[in-house]
Coordinates of C-alpha atoms in Angstrom, one line a residue:
Chain A
M1 CA 12.9 -93.0 -13.9
R2 CA 9.3 -94.7 -13.3
I3 CA 7.5 -94.5 -9.8
I4 CA 5.8 -98.1 -9.1
V5 CA 3.0 -98.9 -7.6
D6 CA 2.3 -102.5 -5.6
E7 CA -1.5 -102.1 -6.2
A8 CA -2.1 -105.0 -3.3
R9 CA -0.3 -103.2 -0.8
C10 CA -1.5 -99.5 -1.3
E11 CA -4.5 -98.5 1.1
G12 CA -5.3 -95.3 -0.1
Y13 CA -4.0 -93.1 2.4
G14 CA -2.6 -90.0 0.0
F15 CA 0.0 -88.6 1.4
C16 CA 2.2 -89.4 -1.4
A17 CA 0.0 -87.6 -3.3
E18 CA 0.0 -84.4 -1.2
A19 CA 3.8 -84.5 -1.3
A20 CA 3.8 -84.8 -4.9
P21 CA 0.5 -83.5 -6.7
H22 CA 1.9 -83.4 -10.1
L23 CA 3.4 -86.8 -10.3
L24 CA 0.1 -89.0 -8.2
E25 CA -3.6 -88.3 -7.9
L26 CA -5.7 -90.4 -5.4
D27 CA -9.2 -90.2 -7.1
D28 CA -12.6 -90.0 -5.1
E29 CA -12.7 -93.6 -5.4
G30 CA -9.4 -94.0 -3.0
E31 CA -7.6 -95.0 -6.5
L32 CA -3.9 -94.0 -7.1
T33 CA -3.0 -93.0 -10.4
V34 CA 0.5 -92.0 -11.5
L35 CA 0.2 -89.7 -13.8
T36 CA 3.7 -89.4 -15.3
E37 CA 5.6 -92.1 -17.1
Q38 CA 8.4 -90.9 -16.9
V39 CA 10.4 -89.0 -13.7
G40 CA 12.1 -86.3 -15.0
Q41 CA 15.4 -85.4 -13.1
D42 CA 13.9 -81.8 -12.0
E43 CA 10.7 -84.0 -10.2
R44 CA 13.1 -87.1 -8.7
A45 CA 13.2 -85.0 -5.1
D46 CA 9.6 -85.0 -5.5
A47 CA 9.3 -88.7 -6.3
E48 CA 11.5 -89.9 -4.1
A49 CA 9.6 -87.5 -0.9
A50 CA 6.7 -89.6 -2.2
V51 CA 7.8 -92.8 -2.1
R52 CA 9.2 -92.2 1.4
V53 CA 5.8 -90.7 3.3
C54 CA 3.9 -93.5 2.0
P55 CA 3.1 -95.4 5.9
V56 CA 3.0 -99.3 3.8
A57 CA 5.5 -99.0 1.9
A58 CA 3.3 -99.1 -1.9
L59 CA 5.5 -97.3 -3.7
K60 CA 9.1 -97.6 -5.1
L61 CA 11.1 -95.7 -8.1
A62 CA 12.4 -98.0 -11.0
P63 CA 14.8 -97.0 -13.3
Chain B
M1 CA 29.1 -116.9 11.2
T2 CA 28.7 -114.5 14.0
S3 CA 27.5 -116.3 17.3
L4 CA 24.1 -114.3 18.7
A5 CA 25.6 -112.9 21.7
E6 CA 28.7 -111.3 19.4
G7 CA 28.7 -107.1 18.7
P8 CA 28.2 -104.6 21.1
A9 CA 26.6 -104.8 24.6
L10 CA 24.7 -103.2 27.0
D11 CA 23.9 -104.5 30.6
L12 CA 20.3 -102.4 30.4
D13 CA 17.6 -102.5 32.2
L14 CA 14.2 -101.3 30.2
F15 CA 11.3 -102.6 32.0
S16 CA 12.1 -101.0 35.7
D17 CA 10.0 -98.7 36.8
A18 CA 12.6 -95.7 36.1
A19 CA 13.0 -97.2 32.8
L20 CA 9.1 -97.2 32.0
T21 CA 8.7 -94.1 33.8
D22 CA 11.8 -91.9 31.6
P23 CA 13.4 -94.5 28.8
F24 CA 14.9 -91.8 26.8
P25 CA 18.2 -91.4 28.0
L26 CA 18.6 -95.6 27.6
Y27 CA 17.4 -95.5 24.1
R28 CA 20.1 -92.3 23.2
R29 CA 22.7 -94.7 25.0
I30 CA 21.5 -97.5 22.8
R31 CA 21.2 -95.1 19.4
D32 CA 25.2 -93.4 20.2
T33 CA 26.6 -97.4 20.7
A34 CA 26.0 -99.1 18.0
P35 CA 23.2 -100.0 15.0
A36 CA 22.3 -103.0 16.9
V37 CA 23.2 -103.7 20.6
H38 CA 22.9 -106.5 22.2
L39 CA 20.8 -106.9 25.6
P40 CA 21.9 -109.6 27.4
R41 CA 18.7 -109.6 30.2
Y42 CA 16.9 -110.5 27.3
G43 CA 18.5 -112.6 24.9
A44 CA 17.8 -110.0 22.5
W45 CA 19.1 -107.3 20.4
A46 CA 17.6 -103.4 20.2
M47 CA 17.4 -101.4 16.7
G48 CA 17.6 -97.8 17.8
R49 CA 18.1 -95.7 15.1
Y50 CA 16.2 -94.1 12.7
A51 CA 17.4 -95.5 9.9
D52 CA 18.0 -98.6 10.8
V53 CA 14.4 -99.1 12.4
R54 CA 12.6 -97.8 9.1
G55 CA 15.2 -100.3 6.9
A56 CA 14.3 -103.2 9.0
L57 CA 10.7 -102.7 9.1
G58 CA 10.6 -102.2 5.4
D59 CA 12.4 -105.3 4.4
W60 CA 10.2 -108.0 6.1
E61 CA 11.8 -111.1 4.2
S62 CA 15.3 -110.2 5.7
F63 CA 13.3 -109.4 9.7
S64 CA 10.4 -111.2 9.8
S65 CA 7.3 -111.4 12.1
A66 CA 6.2 -115.1 12.4
R67 CA 8.0 -116.0 15.1
G68 CA 6.3 -113.6 17.3
I69 CA 6.9 -109.9 18.2
G70 CA 7.5 -109.8 22.1
L71 CA 10.2 -110.6 24.3
N72 CA 9.2 -114.1 25.7
D73 CA 8.2 -117.5 24.7
L74 CA 4.5 -118.0 26.2
A75 CA 3.1 -114.5 24.6
N76 CA 4.7 -115.9 21.3
A77 CA 3.4 -118.7 21.4
A78 CA 0.2 -117.1 22.7
T79 CA -0.2 -115.0 19.5
Q80 CA 1.0 -117.4 16.7
G81 CA -1.3 -116.5 13.8
M82 CA -2.2 -113.0 14.9
I83 CA -1.9 -110.5 12.1
I84 CA 1.2 -108.8 13.9
A85 CA 2.9 -112.3 14.2
T86 CA 2.6 -113.4 10.3
D87 CA 5.0 -112.9 7.3
P88 CA 3.3 -113.3 4.1
P89 CA 0.9 -115.1 2.4
E90 CA -0.7 -115.3 5.8
H91 CA -0.1 -111.8 6.4
D92 CA -1.5 -110.3 3.3
T93 CA -5.0 -112.4 3.7
L94 CA -5.8 -111.0 6.7
R95 CA -4.7 -107.2 6.4
N96 CA -6.9 -107.4 3.2
V97 CA -10.1 -108.1 6.0
L98 CA -9.3 -105.3 8.3
A99 CA -8.0 -103.2 5.4
A100 CA -11.3 -103.3 3.8
R101 CA -12.6 -101.7 6.8
L102 CA -10.4 -99.4 7.9
S103 CA -8.4 -97.9 4.7
P104 CA -9.1 -94.5 4.6
K105 CA -11.6 -94.7 1.7
A106 CA -13.7 -96.9 3.7
L107 CA -13.4 -94.5 6.7
R108 CA -14.9 -92.1 4.4
D109 CA -18.5 -92.4 5.4
L110 CA -17.4 -92.3 9.1
R111 CA -15.9 -89.0 9.2
A112 CA -18.8 -86.7 10.0
D113 CA -20.4 -88.8 12.3
I114 CA -17.0 -89.0 14.2
E115 CA -16.7 -85.6 14.3
R116 CA -19.9 -84.7 15.6
R117 CA -19.4 -87.8 18.5
A118 CA -15.9 -85.8 19.0
D119 CA -18.0 -82.4 19.5
E120 CA -20.4 -83.9 21.2
L121 CA -18.0 -85.3 24.2
V122 CA -15.8 -82.3 24.2
A123 CA -18.5 -79.3 24.6
P124 CA -19.5 -80.6 27.9
L125 CA -16.3 -81.2 29.5
V126 CA -15.2 -77.7 28.2
E127 CA -18.4 -76.2 29.5
R128 CA -17.2 -78.1 33.2
G129 CA -14.0 -76.5 33.1
S130 CA -11.8 -79.4 35.0
F131 CA -11.8 -82.9 34.4
D132 CA -9.3 -85.6 33.9
A133 CA -8.2 -85.7 29.6
V134 CA -7.8 -89.2 30.4
A135 CA -10.3 -90.8 31.8
D136 CA -13.0 -87.9 30.4
L137 CA -11.4 -87.3 27.0
A138 CA -8.8 -89.9 25.9
R139 CA -10.6 -93.3 27.1
A140 CA -14.0 -92.1 26.6
F141 CA -13.6 -90.9 23.2
P142 CA -12.0 -93.9 21.3
I143 CA -13.8 -96.8 23.6
M144 CA -17.3 -95.0 21.9
I145 CA -16.3 -95.4 19.1
V146 CA -14.2 -98.5 18.2
L147 CA -15.9 -100.5 20.2
D148 CA -19.0 -99.5 18.4
L149 CA -17.2 -100.0 15.1
I150 CA -16.5 -103.6 16.5
G151 CA -20.0 -103.9 17.1
L152 CA -18.8 -105.7 20.2
P153 CA -21.9 -106.4 22.6
Q154 CA -22.8 -104.0 25.7
D155 CA -22.1 -106.9 28.2
G156 CA -18.1 -107.3 28.7
R157 CA -17.2 -103.8 27.7
D158 CA -16.1 -102.3 30.7
K159 CA -13.3 -105.1 30.8
V160 CA -12.0 -104.6 27.4
L161 CA -9.7 -101.6 28.0
G162 CA -7.8 -103.7 30.9
W163 CA -7.3 -106.7 28.4
A164 CA -6.0 -104.3 25.7
D165 CA -3.2 -103.1 28.2
A166 CA -2.5 -106.0 29.3
A167 CA -2.5 -107.8 25.7
F168 CA 0.4 -105.2 25.1
S169 CA 2.3 -105.6 28.3
A170 CA 2.3 -109.8 28.3
S171 CA 5.0 -109.5 25.1
G172 CA 8.0 -107.7 27.7
P173 CA 10.5 -109.7 29.3
P174 CA 9.8 -112.7 31.4
G175 CA 9.3 -111.5 35.2
P176 CA 6.6 -110.3 37.3
R177 CA 5.1 -107.9 35.1
T178 CA 4.7 -110.1 32.4
D179 CA 3.3 -113.0 35.0
A180 CA 0.7 -110.4 35.9
A181 CA -0.6 -109.4 32.2
F182 CA -0.1 -113.1 30.7
P183 CA -3.5 -114.5 32.5
L184 CA -5.5 -111.0 31.2
L185 CA -4.7 -112.0 27.4
Q186 CA -6.2 -115.0 28.1
D187 CA -9.1 -113.6 29.9
Q188 CA -9.2 -111.4 26.2
L189 CA -9.3 -114.3 24.1
A190 CA -11.5 -116.1 26.1
Y191 CA -14.2 -113.6 26.2
L192 CA -13.4 -112.5 22.4
S193 CA -14.1 -116.5 21.9
G194 CA -17.4 -116.5 23.5
I195 CA -18.7 -114.0 22.0
E196 CA -21.2 -115.6 19.2
P197 CA -20.9 -113.8 15.5
G198 CA -24.5 -113.1 15.8
A199 CA -24.1 -110.9 18.4
L200 CA -21.8 -108.7 16.8
T201 CA -23.6 -105.8 15.5
P202 CA -24.8 -106.6 11.7
G203 CA -22.8 -104.8 9.2
S204 CA -19.6 -103.8 12.2
M205 CA -15.9 -104.9 11.6
G206 CA -16.4 -107.6 14.2
R207 CA -18.9 -109.2 11.6
A208 CA -17.1 -108.7 8.7
I209 CA -14.4 -110.7 10.4
Y210 CA -17.0 -113.7 10.6
D211 CA -18.4 -112.8 7.1
A212 CA -14.9 -113.1 5.2
A213 CA -14.5 -116.7 7.3
A214 CA -18.2 -117.8 5.9
Q215 CA -17.0 -116.9 2.7
G216 CA -13.9 -118.9 3.0
L217 CA -11.2 -115.6 2.4
I218 CA -9.6 -116.3 6.2
K219 CA -9.6 -119.7 8.0
Q220 CA -12.5 -119.6 10.6
E221 CA -9.7 -120.0 13.7
S222 CA -8.1 -116.5 12.4
C223 CA -11.5 -115.0 13.6
V224 CA -10.9 -114.7 17.3
P225 CA -7.3 -113.5 16.4
L226 CA -8.3 -110.8 14.4
M227 CA -10.9 -109.4 16.8
S228 CA -8.4 -109.3 19.6
A229 CA -6.6 -107.3 16.6
Y230 CA -8.8 -104.8 16.7
V231 CA -9.5 -104.8 20.3
T232 CA -5.8 -104.7 21.4
A233 CA -4.6 -102.5 18.9
G234 CA -7.5 -99.5 18.4
L235 CA -7.3 -98.5 21.9
D236 CA -4.4 -97.9 24.3
T237 CA -2.6 -95.9 21.3
T238 CA -5.2 -93.5 20.6
I239 CA -6.0 -93.0 23.9
N240 CA -2.1 -92.2 24.8
A241 CA -2.1 -90.0 21.6
I242 CA -4.8 -87.7 22.9
S243 CA -3.5 -87.0 26.2
N244 CA -0.3 -86.8 25.0
A245 CA -1.5 -84.3 22.8
V246 CA -3.3 -82.6 26.1
Y247 CA -0.3 -82.5 28.1
Y248 CA 2.1 -81.3 25.5
F249 CA -0.3 -78.6 24.3
A250 CA -0.6 -77.3 28.0
E251 CA 3.4 -77.5 28.1
H252 CA 3.4 -75.4 25.3
P253 CA 0.8 -73.0 25.1
E254 CA 2.5 -71.0 21.9
Q255 CA 2.1 -74.4 20.1
W256 CA -1.5 -74.5 21.2
D257 CA -1.9 -71.0 19.5
L258 CA -0.4 -71.6 16.4
V259 CA -3.1 -74.7 15.7
R260 CA -6.2 -72.5 16.9
Q261 CA -4.5 -69.5 14.4
D262 CA -4.4 -72.5 11.5
P263 CA -6.6 -75.7 11.9
S264 CA -5.0 -77.0 9.0
L265 CA -1.9 -77.7 11.4
I266 CA -4.1 -80.0 13.1
P267 CA -2.7 -83.1 11.1
A268 CA 0.7 -82.0 11.3
A269 CA 0.6 -81.6 15.2
L270 CA -0.9 -85.2 15.6
N271 CA 2.1 -86.5 14.2
E272 CA 4.3 -84.3 15.8
V273 CA 2.4 -86.0 19.3
L274 CA 3.2 -89.3 18.3
R275 CA 6.3 -88.6 16.7
I276 CA 8.3 -87.0 20.3
E277 CA 5.5 -89.5 22.7
S278 CA 5.3 -92.7 20.6
P279 CA 2.9 -94.6 22.1
L280 CA 4.3 -98.3 21.2
Q281 CA 7.9 -98.1 22.5
F282 CA 9.0 -101.4 20.2
F283 CA 7.7 -104.9 18.7
C284 CA 10.6 -107.3 17.8
R285 CA 11.6 -109.1 14.4
V286 CA 13.4 -112.4 13.8
A287 CA 16.5 -112.1 11.5
T288 CA 16.0 -114.9 8.5
R289 CA 19.9 -114.4 7.9
D290 CA 23.1 -112.4 8.8
V291 CA 22.3 -108.9 8.1
E292 CA 24.6 -106.2 7.5
L293 CA 24.3 -103.0 9.1
D294 CA 26.4 -99.8 8.5
G295 CA 29.6 -102.6 9.4
Q296 CA 27.7 -104.5 11.9
T297 CA 26.8 -108.1 11.5
L298 CA 23.5 -109.3 13.1
A299 CA 23.3 -112.6 12.9
E300 CA 20.1 -114.9 11.3
G301 CA 18.0 -116.1 14.2
S302 CA 18.8 -112.9 16.1
R303 CA 15.5 -111.3 17.9
V304 CA 15.6 -107.4 17.3
M305 CA 13.4 -104.8 19.4
M306 CA 12.1 -102.3 16.7
L307 CA 12.7 -99.0 19.1
Y308 CA 9.8 -96.9 17.5
A309 CA 9.9 -94.6 20.0
S310 CA 13.4 -94.2 19.5
A311 CA 13.4 -94.0 16.2
N312 CA 11.3 -90.6 16.5
R313 CA 13.7 -89.4 18.6
D314 CA 16.9 -90.0 16.7
E315 CA 19.2 -86.8 16.3
R316 CA 20.3 -88.3 13.1
K317 CA 16.9 -88.3 12.0
W318 CA 15.0 -84.5 13.6
D319 CA 16.7 -81.8 14.4
D320 CA 16.6 -81.0 18.0
P321 CA 14.1 -83.7 18.2
E322 CA 13.3 -83.0 22.0
R323 CA 11.6 -79.8 21.1
F324 CA 7.4 -79.8 20.4
D325 CA 7.1 -78.3 16.8
V326 CA 3.9 -78.8 15.4
R327 CA 5.0 -76.7 12.1
R328 CA 7.7 -80.0 12.0
N329 CA 5.0 -82.1 10.4
P330 CA 7.5 -85.2 10.7
V331 CA 5.0 -87.2 8.2
D332 CA 7.3 -90.3 7.7
H333 CA 7.9 -90.8 11.8
L334 CA 7.4 -94.3 13.0
A335 CA 5.1 -94.2 15.6
F336 CA 2.3 -96.2 13.6
G337 CA 5.4 -98.7 13.0
Y338 CA 6.4 -98.6 8.7
G339 CA 5.7 -100.9 5.4
M340 CA 4.1 -104.0 5.4
H341 CA 3.1 -104.1 9.2
G342 CA 2.3 -100.3 9.3
C343 CA -0.7 -100.0 11.8
A344 CA -3.8 -100.7 9.6
G345 CA -5.7 -98.4 11.8
Q346 CA -4.1 -95.4 11.5
G347 CA -6.5 -93.9 9.1
L348 CA -8.9 -94.3 11.9
A349 CA -6.4 -93.4 14.7
R350 CA -5.9 -90.1 12.8
L351 CA -9.5 -89.1 12.2
E352 CA -10.0 -89.8 16.2
G353 CA -7.1 -87.5 16.9
H354 CA -8.0 -84.8 14.1
S355 CA -12.0 -84.9 15.0
V356 CA -11.0 -84.6 19.3
L357 CA -8.4 -81.6 18.4
A358 CA -10.4 -79.8 15.7
A359 CA -13.4 -79.6 18.9
L360 CA -10.8 -78.7 21.1
A361 CA -9.3 -75.7 19.2
R362 CA -13.1 -74.4 18.6
R363 CA -13.5 -74.0 22.3
V364 CA -9.9 -74.0 24.1
A365 CA -8.1 -70.9 24.5
R366 CA -5.7 -72.5 27.1
F367 CA -4.9 -75.8 29.1
E368 CA -3.4 -76.3 32.4
V369 CA -2.6 -79.7 33.9
G370 CA -1.9 -80.6 37.4
T371 CA 0.8 -83.5 37.5
P372 CA 0.2 -86.5 34.9
R373 CA 0.2 -90.2 36.7
R374 CA 1.9 -92.4 34.3
R375 CA 0.9 -95.8 33.4
L376 CA 3.1 -98.4 33.6
N377 CA 2.9 -101.2 30.9
Q378 CA 6.2 -102.8 29.0
L379 CA 5.3 -102.0 25.5
I380 CA 3.1 -98.8 25.6
R381 CA 4.0 -95.6 26.8
G382 CA 1.0 -93.5 28.3
L383 CA -0.5 -91.6 30.9
D384 CA -3.3 -93.1 33.6
A385 CA -4.5 -90.1 34.9
L386 CA -4.5 -86.1 33.7
P387 CA -6.2 -83.6 35.8
T388 CA -7.1 -80.8 33.1
T389 CA -8.7 -77.2 33.3
V390 CA -9.3 -75.7 30.3
H391 CA -9.7 -71.5 29.7
A392 CA -12.8 -71.7 27.1
G393 CA -12.2 -68.7 24.2

């Protein structure tokens, strides 16, 4: 499972990185980086939480 | 195909004085009846459950904004081409102009200034001891911050707030309230059309709109609608959030104690104020196809009120939703909408709200409020006056 960022929609709120700091990082320039290529089963709940809190629906999970 | 009016219906009046004063029992009836309920008075449907509203807001292909977000044809025609009433690709072009100035990254350099100005506004009010939390605090702050950021000339600023209130109310159902508001929406657009771009402060958010048009990024005719988005959406929403915060903390002193003991709760506290008293009650979408909702079919062409304020008190989503609890941190509330049309100014609104709450938390031990006077608006819920006494400490 992967986290996909729609870069055109992401405006850098950073709530996802607060929800799952080990999976996502907002750098000083406001750019979001996905830290993990593959989300493991044990990280799935955190990944879902990160997707959920994006106010502009810029994140999704893909198999 | 299901006919437009087929399905669960309720003969509710959501816009009477009584309903606007306390809409929550009506919202509950809508939520408890069906995922989408037909309201024959308005020729529209209402969606009141959190999961359905959020799902629809996240699915612009099925729930379009381009046929207008209001409940009457005049307002829907007048707002055509405004960002709230567009779908991609038009929407994305306009959004980029706003986001360039309103994204958290773009706002970073404003933080210190906004925090300082919140402090300068709050300190003398606390010294005075008694004030109107609406006029003296909740209105004064966004008017100062937002109108400066847009770069509006001083001349005419005193009218902007009344126009913004009307610009929301004009999207209600046909009737006297809409008739009273609509001319003011036209006045707002006439005022904005009359501003020479050169009269906007250089470097301001307003000037950036005209610069984007000059560079060919947006059409010239998009400038006034974008200006309208700034001056409408940037005021009443934040104003009501701030006055509601004062009201709720006066009514729940133990919650204010929690915030003062741990100011890192301020963002969670603002989220909770926005959840329990969402300023924006609804915008509409129109179904572009037959949509299945939990066993119910919503027919193509149905106009649907997305009841954000109801979703934010949906028992299916929130544990004990009537309880005000700053530790809840309902970060996925729908007060700013959700998805593609999610409030473009929410970063600024949060910055303003956090700054005011922090300035109050540094100085105020207790709020005492008199009887609030409610401001009746068809789309925005909030107060018109809130007599407030604060005890410093």
